[in-house]
Amino acid sequence: MMGQRPLPTIPAGTIDPASMAGDEPVKQARAVLDRLSAALAVDDAIALESCFFASQAYWKDQLALTYHLRTFSGPSVIAAGLLETKNLREIAGGFAVDGGAVFLPATPTLVSL
């Protein structure tokens, strides 16, 4: 599977690790989750798709919205899955940062908040 769908990479220079000091990781995480929540609130698939990298999008729904262990790949598949699950589960709220966020450079080309 990794040969067909390798882990996503972020081009060098996209994020300056020095800029992610203090509370900047929390601000960035909140900005992303606010966009995601706003798109879900109005069932806007296009806005939802724009929250993910076009060629490297993955959503791991491991207890995020359901108790199913599944992974979606590709912005349109992720958007459709999130909207369907949101509507089936009658989710009215959005996503939020609970506590802090940490900038974690996992490898030189893979980072996460």
XYZ file of N, CA, C and O in Angstrom:
452
model
N 0.814 -1.188 0.000
C 0.000 0.000 0.000
C 0.865 1.262 0.000
O 0.536 2.223 -0.657
N 1.963 1.267 0.751
C 2.818 2.450 0.811
C 3.427 2.748 -0.549
O 3.697 3.900 -0.862
N 3.641 1.727 -1.374
C 4.162 1.962 -2.712
C 3.169 2.693 -3.582
O 3.540 3.518 -4.410
N 1.895 2.408 -3.398
C 0.850 3.052 -4.187
C 0.458 4.409 -3.613
O 0.118 5.326 -4.344
N 0.461 4.516 -2.305
C 0.065 5.762 -1.635
C 1.078 6.086 -0.535
O 0.827 5.826 0.638
N 2.213 6.683 -0.920
C 3.224 7.000 0.099
C 2.743 8.096 1.032
O 1.793 8.814 0.747
N 3.424 8.214 2.166
C 3.108 9.280 3.109
C 3.269 10.630 2.421
O 4.142 10.802 1.574
N 2.431 11.590 2.765
C 2.546 12.913 2.144
C 3.846 13.607 2.529
O 4.392 13.364 3.595
N 4.317 14.454 1.637
C 5.506 15.248 1.907
C 5.164 16.712 1.675
O 4.292 17.043 0.880
N 5.843 17.572 2.383
C 5.667 19.009 2.227
C 6.981 19.555 1.687
O 8.043 19.295 2.276
N 6.937 20.273 0.560
C 8.178 20.785 -0.021
C 8.971 21.622 0.985
O 8.394 22.388 1.764
N 10.286 21.458 0.959
C 11.162 22.220 1.841
C 10.888 23.711 1.668
O 10.668 24.190 0.557
N 10.873 24.444 2.763
C 10.646 25.879 2.733
C 9.179 26.282 2.841
O 8.875 27.464 2.962
N 8.261 25.313 2.809
C 6.842 25.634 2.937
C 6.548 26.199 4.316
O 5.787 27.156 4.452
N 7.142 25.610 5.328
C 6.958 26.064 6.703
C 8.334 26.303 7.314
O 9.206 25.441 7.257
N 8.506 27.477 7.890
C 9.745 27.784 8.598
C 9.543 27.364 10.053
O 8.744 27.983 10.764
N 10.232 26.304 10.499
C 10.041 25.847 11.877
C 10.230 26.953 12.917
O 9.563 26.954 13.944
N 11.080 27.912 12.643
C 11.306 29.003 13.601
C 10.065 29.875 13.760
O 9.873 30.506 14.807
N 9.193 29.896 12.750
C 7.978 30.706 12.840
C 6.892 30.042 13.674
O 5.858 30.640 13.952
N 7.115 28.805 14.077
C 6.111 28.048 14.818
C 6.412 28.013 16.313
O 6.166 27.032 16.992
N 6.922 29.118 16.830
C 7.245 29.209 18.252
C 6.050 29.767 19.030
O 5.098 30.295 18.451
N 6.093 29.630 20.333
C 5.060 30.185 21.206
C 3.692 29.591 20.932
O 3.548 28.380 20.829
N 2.701 30.470 20.783
C 1.339 29.986 20.577
C 0.954 29.900 19.097
O -0.206 29.686 18.764
N 1.924 30.054 18.199
C 1.641 29.981 16.767
C 1.060 28.627 16.333
O 0.133 28.598 15.529
N 1.543 27.491 16.868
C 0.905 26.224 16.491
C -0.593 26.172 16.832
O -1.394 25.663 16.048
N -0.979 26.740 17.966
C -2.398 26.766 18.355
C -3.177 27.649 17.386
O -4.259 27.278 16.931
N -2.632 28.810 17.030
C -3.295 29.712 16.085
C -3.497 29.020 14.738
O -4.568 29.121 14.134
N -2.465 28.343 14.259
C -2.548 27.659 12.968
C -3.555 26.507 13.011
O -4.353 26.334 12.084
N -3.523 25.733 14.081
C -4.469 24.622 14.218
C -5.898 25.140 14.273
O -6.799 24.595 13.619
N -6.120 26.217 15.019
C -7.472 26.803 15.107
C -7.943 27.325 13.754
O -9.110 27.175 13.391
N -7.049 27.943 12.998
C -7.417 28.473 11.681
C -7.871 27.346 10.750
O -8.887 27.469 10.053
N -7.138 26.250 10.764
C -7.500 25.102 9.917
C -8.830 24.510 10.369
O -9.719 24.236 9.547
N -8.984 24.310 11.665
C -10.220 23.717 12.177
C -11.421 24.648 11.993
O -12.540 24.173 11.757
N -11.204 25.952 12.056
C -12.290 26.905 11.802
C -12.769 26.803 10.355
O -13.976 26.808 10.088
N -11.826 26.698 9.405
C -12.200 26.538 7.990
C -12.952 25.231 7.780
O -13.965 25.185 7.076
N -12.462 24.174 8.385
C -13.091 22.862 8.264
C -14.500 22.891 8.852
O -15.461 22.432 8.221
N -14.643 23.457 10.033
C -15.945 23.534 10.699
C -16.933 24.388 9.918
O -18.111 24.038 9.801
N -16.462 25.524 9.379
C -17.337 26.412 8.612
C -17.854 25.710 7.359
O -19.036 25.825 7.023
N -16.993 24.979 6.677
C -17.409 24.249 5.472
C -18.408 23.154 5.818
O -19.401 22.957 5.107
N -18.170 22.459 6.918
C -19.108 21.409 7.343
C -20.454 21.994 7.748
O -21.496 21.411 7.459
N -20.443 23.151 8.395
C -21.679 23.762 8.899
C -22.666 24.072 7.780
O -23.874 23.988 7.978
N -22.144 24.409 6.597
C -23.031 24.774 5.483
C -23.019 23.737 4.362
O -23.478 23.999 3.262
N -22.467 22.553 4.662
C -22.401 21.456 3.678
C -21.734 21.895 2.375
O -22.198 21.553 1.283
N -20.652 22.645 2.478
C -19.939 23.152 1.307
C -18.781 22.226 0.954
O -17.688 22.335 1.511
N -19.037 21.310 0.018
C -18.024 20.316 -0.355
C -16.790 20.965 -0.967
O -15.666 20.524 -0.700
N -16.960 22.008 -1.772
C -15.817 22.670 -2.410
C -14.914 23.319 -1.354
O -13.697 23.180 -1.396
N -15.513 24.039 -0.406
C -14.724 24.651 0.666
C -14.060 23.587 1.523
O -12.922 23.747 1.961
N -14.742 22.483 1.731
C -14.185 21.386 2.518
C -12.996 20.760 1.795
O -11.949 20.504 2.394
N -13.136 20.539 0.503
C -12.031 19.991 -0.290
C -10.811 20.893 -0.234
O -9.673 20.412 -0.211
N -11.030 22.219 -0.199
C -9.906 23.163 -0.196
C -9.111 23.128 1.112
O -8.036 23.719 1.194
N -9.600 22.439 2.113
C -8.879 22.298 3.383
C -7.757 21.258 3.295
O -6.978 21.125 4.243
N -7.684 20.529 2.189
C -6.729 19.425 2.057
C -5.841 19.626 0.844
O -6.268 20.186 -0.166
N -4.587 19.151 0.915
C -3.694 19.178 -0.228
C -4.289 18.310 -1.330
O -4.690 17.170 -1.091
N -4.305 18.823 -2.542
C -4.951 18.126 -3.657
C -4.360 16.744 -3.920
O -5.093 15.782 -4.138
N -3.047 16.618 -3.887
C -2.428 15.344 -4.256
C -2.034 14.474 -3.066
O -1.589 13.350 -3.262
N -2.206 14.980 -1.843
C -1.723 14.238 -0.684
C -2.673 14.314 0.498
O -2.256 14.521 1.619
N -3.940 14.159 0.256
C -4.910 14.317 1.331
C -5.314 12.978 1.922
O -5.674 12.054 1.191
N -5.258 12.905 3.252
C -5.678 11.701 3.975
C -6.500 12.126 5.187
O -6.174 13.107 5.846
N -7.557 11.405 5.479
C -8.350 11.616 6.691
C -8.469 10.269 7.368
O -9.014 9.327 6.808
N -7.967 10.168 8.572
C -8.026 8.940 9.358
C -9.201 9.066 10.313
O -9.138 9.836 11.264
N -10.286 8.368 10.036
C -11.481 8.450 10.874
C -11.420 7.348 11.928
O -12.223 6.431 11.936
N -10.441 7.453 12.767
C -10.280 6.498 13.861
C -10.780 7.181 15.118
O -10.028 7.845 15.815
N -12.053 7.055 15.361
C -12.720 7.682 16.492
C -12.901 9.189 16.325
O -13.285 9.861 17.269
N -12.639 9.736 15.136
C -12.854 11.169 14.933
C -14.343 11.486 14.901
O -14.810 12.358 15.618
N -15.077 10.796 14.081
C -16.517 10.995 13.983
C -17.295 9.706 14.195
O -18.484 9.735 14.456
N -16.617 8.597 14.034
C -17.274 7.293 14.178
C -16.352 6.387 14.982
O -15.247 6.762 15.315
N -16.793 5.211 15.217
C -15.928 4.224 15.868
C -15.431 3.197 14.858
O -15.143 2.070 15.198
N -15.330 3.625 13.594
C -14.839 2.757 12.536
C -13.392 3.102 12.232
O -13.024 4.271 12.194
N -12.590 2.101 12.004
C -11.198 2.315 11.636
C -11.136 2.374 10.115
O -11.150 1.345 9.445
N -11.115 3.591 9.575
C -11.084 3.744 8.129
C -10.260 4.964 7.764
O -10.099 5.885 8.567
N -9.755 4.958 6.544
C -8.957 6.061 6.035
C -9.511 6.481 4.686
O -9.786 5.637 3.840
N -9.682 7.789 4.492
C -10.102 8.334 3.211
C -8.898 9.009 2.574
O -8.074 9.594 3.267
N -8.800 8.963 1.253
C -7.729 9.687 0.576
C -8.297 10.463 -0.602
O -9.221 10.008 -1.269
N -7.761 11.649 -0.808
C -8.217 12.541 -1.864
C -9.256 13.516 -1.339
O -10.176 13.117 -0.629
N -9.111 14.802 -1.661
C -10.019 15.821 -1.135
C -11.498 15.547 -1.401
O -12.331 15.739 -0.510
N -11.854 15.106 -2.593
C -13.276 14.898 -2.891
C -13.846 13.715 -2.116
O -14.984 13.763 -1.639
N -13.057 12.665 -1.942
C -13.504 11.503 -1.171
C -13.628 11.865 0.307
O -14.597 11.496 0.972
N -12.654 12.623 0.808
C -12.691 13.058 2.208
C -13.911 13.943 2.444
O -14.660 13.738 3.404
N -14.128 14.926 1.570
C -15.265 15.840 1.726
C -16.582 15.081 1.710
O -17.444 15.299 2.569
N -16.742 14.175 0.752
C -17.987 13.400 0.671
C -18.185 12.557 1.920
O -19.290 12.494 2.474
N -17.112 11.917 2.397
C -17.205 11.088 3.596
C -17.532 11.894 4.838
O -18.364 11.489 5.659
N -16.898 13.055 4.988
C -17.162 13.899 6.149
C -18.591 14.439 6.134
O -19.270 14.448 7.161
N -19.044 14.898 4.972
C -20.413 15.429 4.879
C -21.448 14.349 5.120
O -22.430 14.572 5.839
N -21.231 13.175 4.552
C -22.180 12.074 4.769
C -22.222 11.684 6.245
O -23.301 11.536 6.828
N -21.057 11.538 6.853
C -21.001 11.151 8.265
C -21.618 12.227 9.149
O -22.367 11.932 10.073
N -21.307 13.491 8.862
C -21.877 14.605 9.629
C -23.399 14.564 9.578
O -24.073 14.704 10.598
N -23.950 14.352 8.402
C -25.402 14.331 8.252
C -26.023 13.077 8.864
O -27.075 13.158 9.503
N -25.389 11.929 8.708
C -25.913 10.698 9.304
C -25.895 10.759 10.827
O -26.814 10.286 11.491
N -24.848 11.341 11.373
C -24.690 11.427 12.832
C -25.359 12.669 13.420
O -25.321 12.875 14.627
N -25.901 13.516 12.528
C -26.563 14.755 12.938
C -25.646 15.617 13.810
O -26.031 16.117 14.864
N -24.429 15.779 13.339
C -23.438 16.583 14.054
C -23.712 18.058 13.781
O -23.769 18.483 12.629
N -23.886 18.825 14.829
C -24.219 20.243 14.679
C -23.011 21.138 14.949
O -22.934 22.239 14.439
N -22.087 20.693 15.763
C -20.932 21.512 16.124
C -19.793 21.338 15.142
O -19.927 20.722 14.097
N -18.664 21.910 15.489
C -17.486 21.809 14.642
C -16.318 21.244 15.418
O -16.470 20.739 16.529
N -15.163 21.344 14.815
C -13.932 20.871 15.438
C -13.282 22.020 16.189
O -13.383 23.173 15.770
N -12.613 21.728 17.281
C -11.941 22.763 18.059
C -10.680 22.192 18.690
O -10.563 20.982 18.882
N -9.755 23.077 18.992
C -8.533 22.688 19.698
C -8.882 22.591 21.171
O -9.417 23.522 21.754
N -8.602 21.457 21.762
C -8.826 21.254 23.189
C -7.449 21.200 23.848
O -6.772 20.193 23.792
N -7.045 22.291 24.416
C -5.711 22.365 24.996
C -4.751 22.998 24.009
O -5.135 23.796 23.170
N -3.510 22.617 24.070
C -2.482 23.208 23.227
C -2.262 22.434 21.949
O -2.863 21.400 21.708
N -1.415 22.979 21.130
C -0.990 22.323 19.902
C 0.523 22.445 19.836
O 1.101 23.408 20.327
N 1.154 21.466 19.241
C 2.611 21.441 19.146
C 2.990 21.231 17.691
O 2.411 20.388 17.004
N 3.937 22.004 17.209
C 4.489 21.805 15.871
C 5.497 20.677 15.958
O 6.440 20.735 16.742
N 5.294 19.624 15.178
C 6.142 18.448 15.256
C 6.707 18.103 13.888
O 5.989 17.604 13.027
N 7.994 18.401 13.651
C 8.595 17.961 12.399
C 8.946 16.472 12.502
O 9.932 16.092 13.106
N 8.088 15.628 11.941
C 8.269 14.182 12.047
C 9.466 13.714 11.215
O 10.221 12.844 11.621
N 9.615 14.292 10.038
C 10.767 14.050 9.173
C 11.044 15.378 8.462
O 10.231 16.304 8.570
N 12.115 15.496 7.706
C 12.355 16.762 7.003
C 11.227 17.140 6.021
O 11.061 18.306 5.705
N 10.435 16.161 5.581
C 9.374 16.461 4.610
C 7.979 16.150 5.129
O 7.017 16.228 4.392
N 7.830 15.793 6.402
C 6.521 15.490 6.970
C 6.424 16.174 8.320
O 7.198 15.882 9.231
N 5.479 17.109 8.431
C 5.283 17.819 9.683
C 3.809 17.793 10.033
O 2.952 17.576 9.180
N 3.502 17.989 11.294
C 2.095 18.011 11.707
C 1.932 18.990 12.856
O 2.870 19.351 13.533
N 0.683 19.400 13.039
C 0.320 20.253 14.172
C -0.402 19.406 15.179
O -1.116 18.503 14.872
